[in-house]
PDB file of C-alpha atoms in Angstrom:
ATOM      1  CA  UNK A  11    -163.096-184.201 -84.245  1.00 70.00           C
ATOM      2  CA  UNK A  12    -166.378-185.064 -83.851  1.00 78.00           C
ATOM      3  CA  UNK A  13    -168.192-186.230 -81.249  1.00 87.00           C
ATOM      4  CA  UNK A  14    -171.693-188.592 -80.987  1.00 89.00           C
ATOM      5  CA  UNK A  15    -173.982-188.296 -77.633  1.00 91.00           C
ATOM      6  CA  UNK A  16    -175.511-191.946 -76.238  1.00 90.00           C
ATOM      7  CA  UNK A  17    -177.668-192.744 -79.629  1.00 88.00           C
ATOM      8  CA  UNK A  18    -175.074-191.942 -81.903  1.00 89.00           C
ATOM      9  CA  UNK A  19    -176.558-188.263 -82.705  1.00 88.00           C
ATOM     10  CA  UNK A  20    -173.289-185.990 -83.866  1.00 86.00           C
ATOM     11  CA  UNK A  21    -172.536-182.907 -82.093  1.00 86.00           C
ATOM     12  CA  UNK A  22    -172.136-180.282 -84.093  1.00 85.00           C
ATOM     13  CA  UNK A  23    -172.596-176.201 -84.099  1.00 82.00           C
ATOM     14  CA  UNK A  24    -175.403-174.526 -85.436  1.00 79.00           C
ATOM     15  CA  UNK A  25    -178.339-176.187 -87.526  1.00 81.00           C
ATOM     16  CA  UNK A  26    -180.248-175.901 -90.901  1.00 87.00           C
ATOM     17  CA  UNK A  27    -183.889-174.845 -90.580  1.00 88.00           C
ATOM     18  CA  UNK A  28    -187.085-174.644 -92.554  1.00 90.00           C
ATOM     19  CA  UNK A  29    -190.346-173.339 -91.277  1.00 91.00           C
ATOM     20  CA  UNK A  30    -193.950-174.347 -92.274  1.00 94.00           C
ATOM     21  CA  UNK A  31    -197.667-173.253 -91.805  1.00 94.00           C
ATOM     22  CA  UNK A  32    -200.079-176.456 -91.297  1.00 96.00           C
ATOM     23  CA  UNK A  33    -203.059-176.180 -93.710  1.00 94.00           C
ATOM     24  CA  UNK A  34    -205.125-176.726 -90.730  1.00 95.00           C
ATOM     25  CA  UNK A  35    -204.576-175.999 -86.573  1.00 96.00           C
ATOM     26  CA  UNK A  36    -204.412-179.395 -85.329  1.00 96.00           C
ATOM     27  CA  UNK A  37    -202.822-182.381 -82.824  1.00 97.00           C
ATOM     28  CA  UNK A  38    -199.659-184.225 -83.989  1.00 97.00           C
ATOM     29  CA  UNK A  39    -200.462-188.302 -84.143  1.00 97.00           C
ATOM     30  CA  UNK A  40    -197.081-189.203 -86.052  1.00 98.00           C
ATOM     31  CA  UNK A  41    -194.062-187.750 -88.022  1.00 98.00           C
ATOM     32  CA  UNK A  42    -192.419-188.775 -90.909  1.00 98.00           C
ATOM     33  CA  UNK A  43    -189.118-187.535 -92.258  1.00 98.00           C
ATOM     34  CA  UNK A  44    -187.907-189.061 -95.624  1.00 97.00           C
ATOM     35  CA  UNK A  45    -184.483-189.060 -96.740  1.00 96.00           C
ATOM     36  CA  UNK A  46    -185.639-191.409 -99.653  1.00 96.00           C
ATOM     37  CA  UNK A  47    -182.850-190.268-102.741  1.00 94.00           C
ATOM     38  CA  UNK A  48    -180.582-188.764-100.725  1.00 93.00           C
ATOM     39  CA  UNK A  49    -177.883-191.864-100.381  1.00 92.00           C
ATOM     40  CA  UNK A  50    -174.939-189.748 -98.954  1.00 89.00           C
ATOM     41  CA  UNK A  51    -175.972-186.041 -98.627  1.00 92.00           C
ATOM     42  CA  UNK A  52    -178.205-186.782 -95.520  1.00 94.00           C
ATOM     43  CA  UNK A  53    -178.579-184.736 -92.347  1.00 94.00           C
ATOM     44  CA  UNK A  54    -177.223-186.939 -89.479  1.00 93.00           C
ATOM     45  CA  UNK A  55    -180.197-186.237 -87.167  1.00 95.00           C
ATOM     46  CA  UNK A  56    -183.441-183.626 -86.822  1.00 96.00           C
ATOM     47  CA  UNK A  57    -185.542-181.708 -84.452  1.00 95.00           C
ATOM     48  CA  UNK A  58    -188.817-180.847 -85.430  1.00 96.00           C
ATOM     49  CA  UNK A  59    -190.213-177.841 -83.571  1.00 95.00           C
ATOM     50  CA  UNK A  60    -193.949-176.832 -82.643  1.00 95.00           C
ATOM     51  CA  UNK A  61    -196.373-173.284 -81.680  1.00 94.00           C
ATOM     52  CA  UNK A  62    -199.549-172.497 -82.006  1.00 94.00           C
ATOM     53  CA  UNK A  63    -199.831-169.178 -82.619  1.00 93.00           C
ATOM     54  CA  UNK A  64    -201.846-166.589 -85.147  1.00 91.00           C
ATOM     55  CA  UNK A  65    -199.709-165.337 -88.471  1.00 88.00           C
ATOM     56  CA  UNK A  66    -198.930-162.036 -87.350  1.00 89.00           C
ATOM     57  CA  UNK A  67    -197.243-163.648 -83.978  1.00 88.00           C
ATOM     58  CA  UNK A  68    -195.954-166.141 -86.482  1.00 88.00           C
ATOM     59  CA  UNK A  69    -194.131-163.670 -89.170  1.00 84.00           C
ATOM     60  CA  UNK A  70    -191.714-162.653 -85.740  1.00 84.00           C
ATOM     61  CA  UNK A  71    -190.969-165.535 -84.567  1.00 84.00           C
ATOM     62  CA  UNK A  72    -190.278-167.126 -87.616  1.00 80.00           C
ATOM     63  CA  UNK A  73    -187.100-164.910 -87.971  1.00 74.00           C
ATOM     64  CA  UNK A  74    -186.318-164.098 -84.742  1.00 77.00           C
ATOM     65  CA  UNK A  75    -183.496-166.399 -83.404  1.00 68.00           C
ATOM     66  CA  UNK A  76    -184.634-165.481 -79.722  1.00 73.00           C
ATOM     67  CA  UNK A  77    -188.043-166.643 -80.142  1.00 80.00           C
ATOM     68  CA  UNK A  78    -187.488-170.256 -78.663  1.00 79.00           C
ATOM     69  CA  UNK A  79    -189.720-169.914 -76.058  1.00 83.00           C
ATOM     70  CA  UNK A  80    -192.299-169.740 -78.617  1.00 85.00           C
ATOM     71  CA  UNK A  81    -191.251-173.535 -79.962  1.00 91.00           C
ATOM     72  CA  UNK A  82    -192.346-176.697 -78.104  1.00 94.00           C
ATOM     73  CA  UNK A  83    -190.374-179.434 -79.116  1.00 96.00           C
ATOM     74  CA  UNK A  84    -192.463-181.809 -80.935  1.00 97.00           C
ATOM     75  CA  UNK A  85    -189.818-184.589 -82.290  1.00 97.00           C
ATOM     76  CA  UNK A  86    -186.533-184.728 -80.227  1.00 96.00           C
ATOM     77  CA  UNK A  87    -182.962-184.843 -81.600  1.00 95.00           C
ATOM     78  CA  UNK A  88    -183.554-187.998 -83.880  1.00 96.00           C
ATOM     79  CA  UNK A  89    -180.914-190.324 -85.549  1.00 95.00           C
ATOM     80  CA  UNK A  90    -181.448-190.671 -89.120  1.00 96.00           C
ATOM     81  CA  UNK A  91    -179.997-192.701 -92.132  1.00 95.00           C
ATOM     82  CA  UNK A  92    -179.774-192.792 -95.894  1.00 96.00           C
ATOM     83  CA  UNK A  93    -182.748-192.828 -98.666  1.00 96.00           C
ATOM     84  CA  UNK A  94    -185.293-193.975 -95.809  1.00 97.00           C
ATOM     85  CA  UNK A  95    -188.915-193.204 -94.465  1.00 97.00           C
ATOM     86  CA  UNK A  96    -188.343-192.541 -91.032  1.00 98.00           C
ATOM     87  CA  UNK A  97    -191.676-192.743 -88.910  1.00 98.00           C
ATOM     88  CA  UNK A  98    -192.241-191.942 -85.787  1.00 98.00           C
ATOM     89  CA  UNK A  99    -195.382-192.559 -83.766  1.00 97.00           C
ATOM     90  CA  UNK A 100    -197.420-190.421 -81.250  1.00 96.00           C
ATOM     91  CA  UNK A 101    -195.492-192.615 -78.354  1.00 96.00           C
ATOM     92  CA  UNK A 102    -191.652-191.113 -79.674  1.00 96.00           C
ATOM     93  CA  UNK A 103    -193.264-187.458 -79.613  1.00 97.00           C
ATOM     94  CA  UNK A 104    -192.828-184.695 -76.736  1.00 96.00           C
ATOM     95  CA  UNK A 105    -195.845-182.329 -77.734  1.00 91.00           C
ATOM     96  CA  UNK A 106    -199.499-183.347 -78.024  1.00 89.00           C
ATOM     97  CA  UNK A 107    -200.932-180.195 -77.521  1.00 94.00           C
ATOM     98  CA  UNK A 108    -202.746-178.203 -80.863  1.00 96.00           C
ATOM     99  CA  UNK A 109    -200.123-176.360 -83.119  1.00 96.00           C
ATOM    100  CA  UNK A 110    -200.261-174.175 -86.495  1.00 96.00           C
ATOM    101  CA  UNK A 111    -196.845-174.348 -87.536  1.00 95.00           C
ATOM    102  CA  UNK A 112    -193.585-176.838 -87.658  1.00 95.00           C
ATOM    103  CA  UNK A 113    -190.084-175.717 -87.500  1.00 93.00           C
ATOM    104  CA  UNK A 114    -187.536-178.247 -88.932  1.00 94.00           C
ATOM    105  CA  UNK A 115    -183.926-178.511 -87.744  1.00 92.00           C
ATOM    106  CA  UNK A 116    -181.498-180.867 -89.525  1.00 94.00           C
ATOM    107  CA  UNK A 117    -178.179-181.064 -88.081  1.00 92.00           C
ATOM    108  CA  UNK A 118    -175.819-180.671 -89.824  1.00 87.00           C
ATOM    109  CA  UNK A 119    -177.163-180.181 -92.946  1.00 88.00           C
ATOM    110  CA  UNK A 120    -178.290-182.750 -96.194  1.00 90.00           C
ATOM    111  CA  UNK A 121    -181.373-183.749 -98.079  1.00 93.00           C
ATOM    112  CA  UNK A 122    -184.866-184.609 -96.942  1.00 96.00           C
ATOM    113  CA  UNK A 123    -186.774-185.916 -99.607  1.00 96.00           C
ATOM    114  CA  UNK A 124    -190.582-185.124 -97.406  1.00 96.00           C
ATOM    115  CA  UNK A 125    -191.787-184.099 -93.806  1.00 97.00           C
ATOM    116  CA  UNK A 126    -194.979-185.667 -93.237  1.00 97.00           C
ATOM    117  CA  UNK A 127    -197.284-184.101 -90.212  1.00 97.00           C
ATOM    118  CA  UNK A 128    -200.235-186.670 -89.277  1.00 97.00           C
ATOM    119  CA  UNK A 129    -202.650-186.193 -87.130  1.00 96.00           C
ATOM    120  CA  UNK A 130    -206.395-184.598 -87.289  1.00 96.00           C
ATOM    121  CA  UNK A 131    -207.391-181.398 -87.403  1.00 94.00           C
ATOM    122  CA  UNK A 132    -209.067-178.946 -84.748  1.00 91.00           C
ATOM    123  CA  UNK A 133    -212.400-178.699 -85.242  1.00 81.00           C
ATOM    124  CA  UNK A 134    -213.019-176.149 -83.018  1.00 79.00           C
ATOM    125  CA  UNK A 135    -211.591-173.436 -84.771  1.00 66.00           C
ATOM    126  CA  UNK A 136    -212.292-174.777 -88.218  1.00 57.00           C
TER     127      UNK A 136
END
């Protein structure tokens, strides 16, 4: 049986994940996550993740499955739908503060097409 919270996000154990280094530290403005192509092998809903830490910090907590108190979250548990660009603005967001790496979650599991990360760079460490 399966079971939906309030927006229609499934419940389910355990998660899908992928892990990225941003080219550049910087502040989040807007995510996108396409699921453009995938028209029935697509994850019901994602969590995108957030740090801002250096790559040697970032190699341990990468693989470390206790490390979650190194991840803000930066895109709450989102619906999603079939072969779609789903954007979402700096007002749908739940971290503003500088990061260095994204963690995806896709619950519970499918095809995204493209995660797109906008937003402008930190200067000061540039």
């Amino acid at each position: 049986i399966l079971l939906a919270d309030k927006e229609g996000i499934l419940k389910v154990p355990g998660s899908e994940w992928a892990a990225f280094k941003l080219g550049l530290p910087g502040f989040v403005r807007a995510v996108e996550v396409d699921t453009n192509h995938f028209k029935g092998n697509y994850p019901d809903s994602v969590i995108i993740e957030a740090a801002n830490v250096d790559d040697e910090t970032a190699k341990k907590i990468l693989l470390d499955p206790n490390s979650a108190d190194k991840w803000k979250v930066l895109l709450p548990a989102s619906k999603l739908s079939a072969h779609k660009q789903h954007y979402f603005p700096m007002e749908k967001l739940a971290c503003t503060d500088r990061i260095t790496h994204i963690r995806v979650r896709m619950f519970p599991d499918g095809g995204i097409s493209r995660i797109g990360i906008l937003g402008r760079y930190d200067k000061v460490s540039c």
